[in-house]
PDB file of C-alpha atoms in Angstrom:
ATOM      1  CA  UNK K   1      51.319 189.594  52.976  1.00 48.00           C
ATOM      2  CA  UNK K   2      47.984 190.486  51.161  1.00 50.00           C
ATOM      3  CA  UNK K   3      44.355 189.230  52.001  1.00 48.00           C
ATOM      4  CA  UNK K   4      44.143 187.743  48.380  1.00 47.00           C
ATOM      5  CA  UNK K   5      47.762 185.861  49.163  1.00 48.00           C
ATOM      6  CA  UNK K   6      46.179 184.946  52.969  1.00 46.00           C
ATOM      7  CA  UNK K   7      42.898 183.574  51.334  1.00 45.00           C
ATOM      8  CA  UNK K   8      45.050 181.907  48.348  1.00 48.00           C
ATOM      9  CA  UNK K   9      47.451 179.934  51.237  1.00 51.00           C
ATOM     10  CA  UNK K  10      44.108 179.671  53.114  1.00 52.00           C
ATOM     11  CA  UNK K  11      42.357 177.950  50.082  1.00 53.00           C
ATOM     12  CA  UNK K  12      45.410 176.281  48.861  1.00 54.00           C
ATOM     13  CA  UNK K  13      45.768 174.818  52.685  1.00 64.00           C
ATOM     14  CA  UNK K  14      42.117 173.833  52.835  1.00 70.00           C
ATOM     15  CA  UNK K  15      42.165 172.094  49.221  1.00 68.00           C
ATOM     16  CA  UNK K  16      45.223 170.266  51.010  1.00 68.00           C
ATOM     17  CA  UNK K  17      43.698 169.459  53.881  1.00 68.00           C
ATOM     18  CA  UNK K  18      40.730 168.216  52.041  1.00 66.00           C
ATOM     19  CA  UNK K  19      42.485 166.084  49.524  1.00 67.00           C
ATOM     20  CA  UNK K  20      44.086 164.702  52.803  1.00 67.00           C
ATOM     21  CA  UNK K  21      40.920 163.277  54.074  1.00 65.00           C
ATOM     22  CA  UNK K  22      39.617 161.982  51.129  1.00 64.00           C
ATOM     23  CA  UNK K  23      43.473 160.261  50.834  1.00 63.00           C
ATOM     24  CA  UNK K  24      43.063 159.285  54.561  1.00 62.00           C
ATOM     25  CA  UNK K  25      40.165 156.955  54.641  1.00 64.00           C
ATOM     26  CA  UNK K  26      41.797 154.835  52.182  1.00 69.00           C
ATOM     27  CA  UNK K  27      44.734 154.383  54.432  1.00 71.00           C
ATOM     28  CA  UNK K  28      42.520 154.293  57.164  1.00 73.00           C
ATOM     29  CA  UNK K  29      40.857 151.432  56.020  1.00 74.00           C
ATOM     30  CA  UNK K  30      44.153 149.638  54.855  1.00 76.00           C
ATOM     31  CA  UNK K  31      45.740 149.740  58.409  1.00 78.00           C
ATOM     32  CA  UNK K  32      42.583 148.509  59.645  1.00 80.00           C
ATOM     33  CA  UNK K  33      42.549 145.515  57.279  1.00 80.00           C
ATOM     34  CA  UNK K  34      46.440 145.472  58.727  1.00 84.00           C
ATOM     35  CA  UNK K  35      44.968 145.634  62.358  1.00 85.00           C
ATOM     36  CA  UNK K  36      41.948 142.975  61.624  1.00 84.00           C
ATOM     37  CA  UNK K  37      44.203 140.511  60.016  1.00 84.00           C
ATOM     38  CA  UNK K  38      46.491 140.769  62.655  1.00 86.00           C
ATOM     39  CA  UNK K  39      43.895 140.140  65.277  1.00 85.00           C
ATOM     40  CA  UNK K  40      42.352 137.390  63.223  1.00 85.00           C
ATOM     41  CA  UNK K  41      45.494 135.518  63.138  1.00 86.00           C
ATOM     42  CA  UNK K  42      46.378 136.170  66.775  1.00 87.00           C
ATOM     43  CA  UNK K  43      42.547 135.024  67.692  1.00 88.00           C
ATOM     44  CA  UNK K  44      42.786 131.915  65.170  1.00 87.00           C
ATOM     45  CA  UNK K  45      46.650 130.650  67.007  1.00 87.00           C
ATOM     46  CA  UNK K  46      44.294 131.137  70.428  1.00 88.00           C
ATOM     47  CA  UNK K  47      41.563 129.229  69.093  1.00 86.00           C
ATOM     48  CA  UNK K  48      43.709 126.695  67.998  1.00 87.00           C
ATOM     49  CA  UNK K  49      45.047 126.289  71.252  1.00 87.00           C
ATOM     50  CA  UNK K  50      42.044 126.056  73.213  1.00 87.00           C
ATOM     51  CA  UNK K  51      40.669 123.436  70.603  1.00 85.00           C
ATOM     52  CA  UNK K  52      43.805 121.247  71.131  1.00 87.00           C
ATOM     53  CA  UNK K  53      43.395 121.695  75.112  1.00 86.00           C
ATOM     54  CA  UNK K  54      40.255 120.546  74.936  1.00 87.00           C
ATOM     55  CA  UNK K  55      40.632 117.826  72.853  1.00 83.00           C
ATOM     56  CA  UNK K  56      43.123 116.644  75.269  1.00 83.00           C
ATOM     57  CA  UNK K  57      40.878 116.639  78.300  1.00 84.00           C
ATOM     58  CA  UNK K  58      38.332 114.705  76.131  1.00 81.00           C
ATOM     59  CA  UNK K  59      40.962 112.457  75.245  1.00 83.00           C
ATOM     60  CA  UNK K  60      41.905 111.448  78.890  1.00 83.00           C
ATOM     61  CA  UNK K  61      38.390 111.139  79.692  1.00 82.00           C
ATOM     62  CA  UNK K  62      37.650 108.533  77.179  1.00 84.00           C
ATOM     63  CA  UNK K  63      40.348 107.072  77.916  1.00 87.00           C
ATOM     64  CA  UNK K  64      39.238 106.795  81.441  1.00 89.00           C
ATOM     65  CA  UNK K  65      35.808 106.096  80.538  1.00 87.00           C
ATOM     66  CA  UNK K  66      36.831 103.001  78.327  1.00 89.00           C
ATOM     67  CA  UNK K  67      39.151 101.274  81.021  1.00 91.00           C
ATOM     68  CA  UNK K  68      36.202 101.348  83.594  1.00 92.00           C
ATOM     69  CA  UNK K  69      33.747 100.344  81.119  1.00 91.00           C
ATOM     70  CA  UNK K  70      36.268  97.527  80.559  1.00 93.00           C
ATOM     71  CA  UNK K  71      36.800  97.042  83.924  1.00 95.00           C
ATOM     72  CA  UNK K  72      33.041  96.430  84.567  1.00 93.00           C
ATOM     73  CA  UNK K  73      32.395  94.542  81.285  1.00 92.00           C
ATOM     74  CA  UNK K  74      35.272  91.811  82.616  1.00 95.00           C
ATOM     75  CA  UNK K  75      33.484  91.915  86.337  1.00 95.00           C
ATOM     76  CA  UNK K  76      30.215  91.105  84.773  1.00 89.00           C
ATOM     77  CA  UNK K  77      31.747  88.389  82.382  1.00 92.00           C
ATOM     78  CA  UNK K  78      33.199  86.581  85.454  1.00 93.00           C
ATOM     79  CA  UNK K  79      30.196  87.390  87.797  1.00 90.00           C
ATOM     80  CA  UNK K  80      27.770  85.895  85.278  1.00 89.00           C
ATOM     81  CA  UNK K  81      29.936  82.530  84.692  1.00 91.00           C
ATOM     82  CA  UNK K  82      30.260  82.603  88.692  1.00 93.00           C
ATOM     83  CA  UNK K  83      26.821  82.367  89.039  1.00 90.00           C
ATOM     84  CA  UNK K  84      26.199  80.153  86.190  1.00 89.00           C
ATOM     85  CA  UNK K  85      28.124  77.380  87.686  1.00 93.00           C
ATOM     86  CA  UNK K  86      27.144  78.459  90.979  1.00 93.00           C
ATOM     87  CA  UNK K  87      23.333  79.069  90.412  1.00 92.00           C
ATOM     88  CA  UNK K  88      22.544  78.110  86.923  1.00 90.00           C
ATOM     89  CA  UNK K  89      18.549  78.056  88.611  1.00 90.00           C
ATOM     90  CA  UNK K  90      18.793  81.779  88.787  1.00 88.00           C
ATOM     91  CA  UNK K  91      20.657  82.705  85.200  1.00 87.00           C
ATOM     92  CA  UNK K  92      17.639  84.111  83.931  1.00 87.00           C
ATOM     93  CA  UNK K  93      16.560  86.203  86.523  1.00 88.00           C
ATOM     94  CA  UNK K  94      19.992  87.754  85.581  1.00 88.00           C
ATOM     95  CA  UNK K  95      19.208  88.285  82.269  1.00 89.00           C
ATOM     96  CA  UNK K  96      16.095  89.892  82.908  1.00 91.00           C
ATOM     97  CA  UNK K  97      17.877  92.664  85.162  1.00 91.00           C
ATOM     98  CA  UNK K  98      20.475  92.915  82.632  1.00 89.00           C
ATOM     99  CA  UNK K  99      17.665  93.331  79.736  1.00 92.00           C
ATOM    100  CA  UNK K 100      15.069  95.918  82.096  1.00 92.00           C
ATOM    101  CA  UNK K 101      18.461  97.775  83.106  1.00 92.00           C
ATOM    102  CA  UNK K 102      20.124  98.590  79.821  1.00 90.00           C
ATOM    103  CA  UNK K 103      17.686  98.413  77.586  1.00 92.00           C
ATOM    104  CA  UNK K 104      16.430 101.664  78.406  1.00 93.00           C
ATOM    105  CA  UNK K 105      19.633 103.120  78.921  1.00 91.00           C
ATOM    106  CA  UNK K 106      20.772 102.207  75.556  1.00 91.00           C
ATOM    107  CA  UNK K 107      17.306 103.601  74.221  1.00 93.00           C
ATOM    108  CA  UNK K 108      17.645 107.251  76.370  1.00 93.00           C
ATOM    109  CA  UNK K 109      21.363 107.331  74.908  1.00 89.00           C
ATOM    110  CA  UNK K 110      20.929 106.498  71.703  1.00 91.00           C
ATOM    111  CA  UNK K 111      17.826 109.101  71.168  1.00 92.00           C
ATOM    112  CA  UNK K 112      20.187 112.057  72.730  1.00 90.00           C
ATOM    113  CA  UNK K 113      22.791 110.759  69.795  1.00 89.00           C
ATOM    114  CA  UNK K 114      19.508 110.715  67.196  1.00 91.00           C
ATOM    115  CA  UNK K 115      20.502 107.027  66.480  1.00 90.00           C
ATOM    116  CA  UNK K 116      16.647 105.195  67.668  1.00 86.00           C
ATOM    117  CA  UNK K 117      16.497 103.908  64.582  1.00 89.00           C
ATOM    118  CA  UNK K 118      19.485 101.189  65.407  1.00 89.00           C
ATOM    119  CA  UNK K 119      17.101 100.203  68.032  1.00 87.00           C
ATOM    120  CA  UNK K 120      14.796  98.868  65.223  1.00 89.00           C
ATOM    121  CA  UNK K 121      17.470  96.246  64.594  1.00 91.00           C
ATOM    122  CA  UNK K 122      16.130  92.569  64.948  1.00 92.00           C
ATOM    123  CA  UNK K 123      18.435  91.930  67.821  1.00 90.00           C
ATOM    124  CA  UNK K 124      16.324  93.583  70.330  1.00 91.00           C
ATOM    125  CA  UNK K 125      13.048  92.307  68.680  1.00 92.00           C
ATOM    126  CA  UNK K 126      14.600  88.232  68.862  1.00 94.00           C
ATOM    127  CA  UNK K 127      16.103  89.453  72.955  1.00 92.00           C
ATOM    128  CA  UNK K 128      12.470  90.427  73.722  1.00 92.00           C
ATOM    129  CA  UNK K 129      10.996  87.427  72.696  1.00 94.00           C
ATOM    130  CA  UNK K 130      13.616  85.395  74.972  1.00 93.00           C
ATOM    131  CA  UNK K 131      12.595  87.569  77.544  1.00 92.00           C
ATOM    132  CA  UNK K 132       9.353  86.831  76.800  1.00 92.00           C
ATOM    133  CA  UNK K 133       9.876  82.884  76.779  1.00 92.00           C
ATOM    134  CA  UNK K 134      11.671  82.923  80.241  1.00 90.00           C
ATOM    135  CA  UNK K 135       9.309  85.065  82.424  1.00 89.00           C
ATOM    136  CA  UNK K 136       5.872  83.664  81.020  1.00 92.00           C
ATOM    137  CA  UNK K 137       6.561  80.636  78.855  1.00 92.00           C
ATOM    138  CA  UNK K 138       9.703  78.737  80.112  1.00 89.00           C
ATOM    139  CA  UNK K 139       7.930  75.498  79.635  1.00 92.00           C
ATOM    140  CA  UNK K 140       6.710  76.016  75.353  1.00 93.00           C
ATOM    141  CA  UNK K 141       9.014  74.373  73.262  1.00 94.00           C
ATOM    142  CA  UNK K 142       8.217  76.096  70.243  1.00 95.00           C
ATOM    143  CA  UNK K 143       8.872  79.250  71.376  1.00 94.00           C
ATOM    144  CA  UNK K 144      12.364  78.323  72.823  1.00 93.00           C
ATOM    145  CA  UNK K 145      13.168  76.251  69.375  1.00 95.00           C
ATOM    146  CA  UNK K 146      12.444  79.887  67.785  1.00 94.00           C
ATOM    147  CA  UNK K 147      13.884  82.030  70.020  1.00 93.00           C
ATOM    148  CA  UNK K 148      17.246  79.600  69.216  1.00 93.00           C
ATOM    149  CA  UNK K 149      16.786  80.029  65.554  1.00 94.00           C
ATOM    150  CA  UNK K 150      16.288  83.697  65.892  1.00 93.00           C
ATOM    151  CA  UNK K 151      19.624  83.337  67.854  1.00 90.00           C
ATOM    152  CA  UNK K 152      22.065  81.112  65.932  1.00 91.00           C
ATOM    153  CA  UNK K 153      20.313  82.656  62.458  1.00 80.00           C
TER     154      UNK K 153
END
């Protein structure tokens, strides 16, 4: 074998070899479109599995949370008639604990869900006014005969 046959298989070789990488990246990158896809689907069906998990434990806790809000609703529904035929004197002192207790909660919830604005509604404005009338009016008759229009519209 000559040197010019040597350098020939040499150059021949290296043209290969160089023509090979220029082919290779272009394979490369199609096996790693194979490889991403692959791992995109396999991260998607895990995704989709945590998603469904979860909205299974938030499913059973709303559940749970509506029966004891329920629950409590019906207790305070029988405790208030209780004590309206028991002590229909001290009804209003009810109401005002009910009003001073979740009126604020209901204001602190519904400004973490960015809904104050339902608080402008004219039920709260026509309930403060009642509260009004029992704690420093009970005896004005107007203000009761308004406070029962605002009520029955």
């Amino acid at each position: 074998m000559s040197s010019d046959e040597a350098v020939e298989e040499t150059n021949g070789d290296s043209f290969g070899k160089v023509k090979q990488r220029f082919k290779d990246p272009s394979q490369k990158v199609v096996e790693t479109k194979e490889i991403m896809s692959k791992k995109a689907v396999q991260t998607k069906e895990m995704l989709s599995k945590q998603a469904i998990k979860i909205a299974k434990q938030a499913e059973e806790h709303e559940r749970f949370i509506n029966k004891v809000t329920h629950l409590l609703g019906v207790l305070g529904f029988g405790g208030c008639c209780f004590l309206l035929g028991a002590r229909p004197q001290d009804i209003h002192y009810v109401y005002c604990l009910f009003f001073v207790t979740f009126v604020p909660l209901r204001w602190i919830y519904y400004c973490f869900k960015k809904w104050h604005y339902y608080l402008l509604d004219f039920c709260y404005y026509a309930n403060t006014i009642f509260l009004v009338d029992l704690l420093l009016y009970p005896k004005n008759e107007k203000l009761f005969m308004v406070c029962f229009s605002f009520a029955e519209g």
